[in-house]
C-alpha atoms as one frame of an Amber mdcrd trajectory, in Angstrom:
protein
  -7.087 -19.408   5.512  -8.202 -21.983   2.980  -7.940 -21.554  -0.767 -11.713
 -21.610  -1.225 -12.162 -18.673   1.158  -9.544 -16.680  -0.721 -11.304 -17.361
  -4.022 -14.664 -16.351  -2.541 -13.290 -13.079  -1.166 -11.447 -12.273  -4.362
 -14.404 -13.078  -6.605 -16.266  -9.857  -5.892 -13.949  -7.375  -7.587 -14.201
  -6.865 -11.332 -11.977  -5.639 -14.117  -9.224  -8.266 -14.117  -9.160 -11.983
 -14.748 -10.044 -14.432 -12.002  -6.535 -15.919 -11.916  -4.836 -12.569 -11.387
  -7.448 -11.555  -8.812  -7.082 -14.728  -6.733  -3.281 -14.615  -7.037  -3.215
 -11.088  -5.659  -5.588 -12.087  -2.848  -3.352 -15.042  -1.921  -0.248 -12.849
  -1.849  -2.067 -10.258   0.263  -3.359 -12.783   2.824   0.070 -14.435   3.029
   1.689 -11.043   3.584  -0.838  -9.931   6.215  -0.039 -13.006   8.338   3.440
 -11.571   8.902   2.975  -7.789   8.733   1.336  -6.117  11.727   1.570  -2.452
  12.625   2.212  -1.437  16.225   2.427   1.919  17.951   6.236   1.827  17.642
   6.231   0.711  13.985   2.921   1.347  12.231   2.015  -0.357   8.977   2.475
   1.523   5.697  -0.387   0.274   3.498  -0.257   0.699  -0.285  -3.343   0.221
  -2.453  -2.727   0.478  -6.198  -5.580   0.781  -8.645  -5.201   1.070 -12.400
  -5.278   4.857 -12.188  -4.370   5.915  -8.644  -2.158   5.054  -5.682  -3.553
   5.301  -2.141  -1.249   5.018   0.901  -1.846   5.116   4.657   0.168   4.765
   7.841  -1.976   2.629  10.182  -1.578   1.696  13.839  -3.235  -1.748  13.944
  -3.267  -1.968  17.746  -5.582   1.057  17.970  -7.122   0.738  14.528  -6.424
   4.333  13.490  -4.860   5.998  10.463  -1.977   8.275  11.415  -1.208   9.731
   7.965  -2.434   9.274   4.415  -1.836  10.465   0.854  -3.077   9.640  -2.623
  -2.601  10.533  -6.260  -6.335  11.214  -6.392  -5.657  14.749  -5.150  -2.851
  15.474  -7.649  -3.275  17.167 -11.018  -3.023  15.050 -14.143  -0.362  17.479
 -15.356   2.051  16.442 -12.590   3.694  13.752 -14.720   3.142  10.084 -15.402
   1.997   7.586 -12.778   5.537   6.800 -11.612   6.343  10.490 -11.111   3.096
  10.901  -9.172   4.042   7.912  -6.992   7.342   9.619  -6.156   5.507  12.806
  -5.171   3.152  10.814  -2.948   6.123   9.093  -1.291   7.604  12.447  -0.297
   4.216  13.787   0.847   3.482  10.750   2.987   6.918  10.844   4.596   6.372
  14.477   5.605   2.886  13.703   6.965   4.235  10.710   8.901   7.033  12.799
  10.403   4.441  15.378  11.464   2.538  12.565  13.194   5.732  11.453  14.963
   6.392   8.328  12.889   9.864   7.565  11.532   9.834   3.742  11.288   7.144
   1.748   9.500   6.438  -1.801   8.322   5.799  -1.908   4.554   2.588  -3.610
   3.395   2.515  -3.662  -0.398  -0.967  -5.179  -0.381  -0.224  -8.162  -2.615
   1.151  -6.000  -5.428   4.572  -6.819  -6.808   7.461  -4.574  -5.790   8.039
  -2.968  -9.180   7.021   0.187 -11.014   4.881   2.586  -9.010   5.198   0.616
  -5.768   9.006   0.659  -5.913   9.084   4.341  -6.946   6.848   5.241  -4.012
   8.929   3.222  -1.546  12.223   4.720  -2.752  10.851   8.264  -2.509   9.520
   7.631   1.008  12.908   6.244   2.092  14.716   9.253   0.610  12.345  11.576
   2.468  13.239   9.960   5.800  10.966   6.975   6.490  12.717   3.788   7.617
  11.368   0.389   6.542
């Protein structure tokens, strides 16, 4: 995918600078070339906004979501954003196990593997997901 297409697709969102937005879009497109979820190993998608964390386990071959969780449903009194990410990691791992999924492919969605993303991934691994 050409650089101009990435800039055009990334232009629509607001709230952050154009350089950060296009950089994230480039990382996401580069990552999605390699990461594909199958029935044996579905894709674990992470979407991080400034306030919330949304995660899904997706089977790309069928185009269905097998399990999902988000901090949107948690109370604000359940700790800071990193603590909430850890709770969501444990919740998603339990939901994925209930759906019969133990191995996943991690799709961080262009976000860097630090902070809330890393806390979520570590909690999901501790709860039994393999990726």
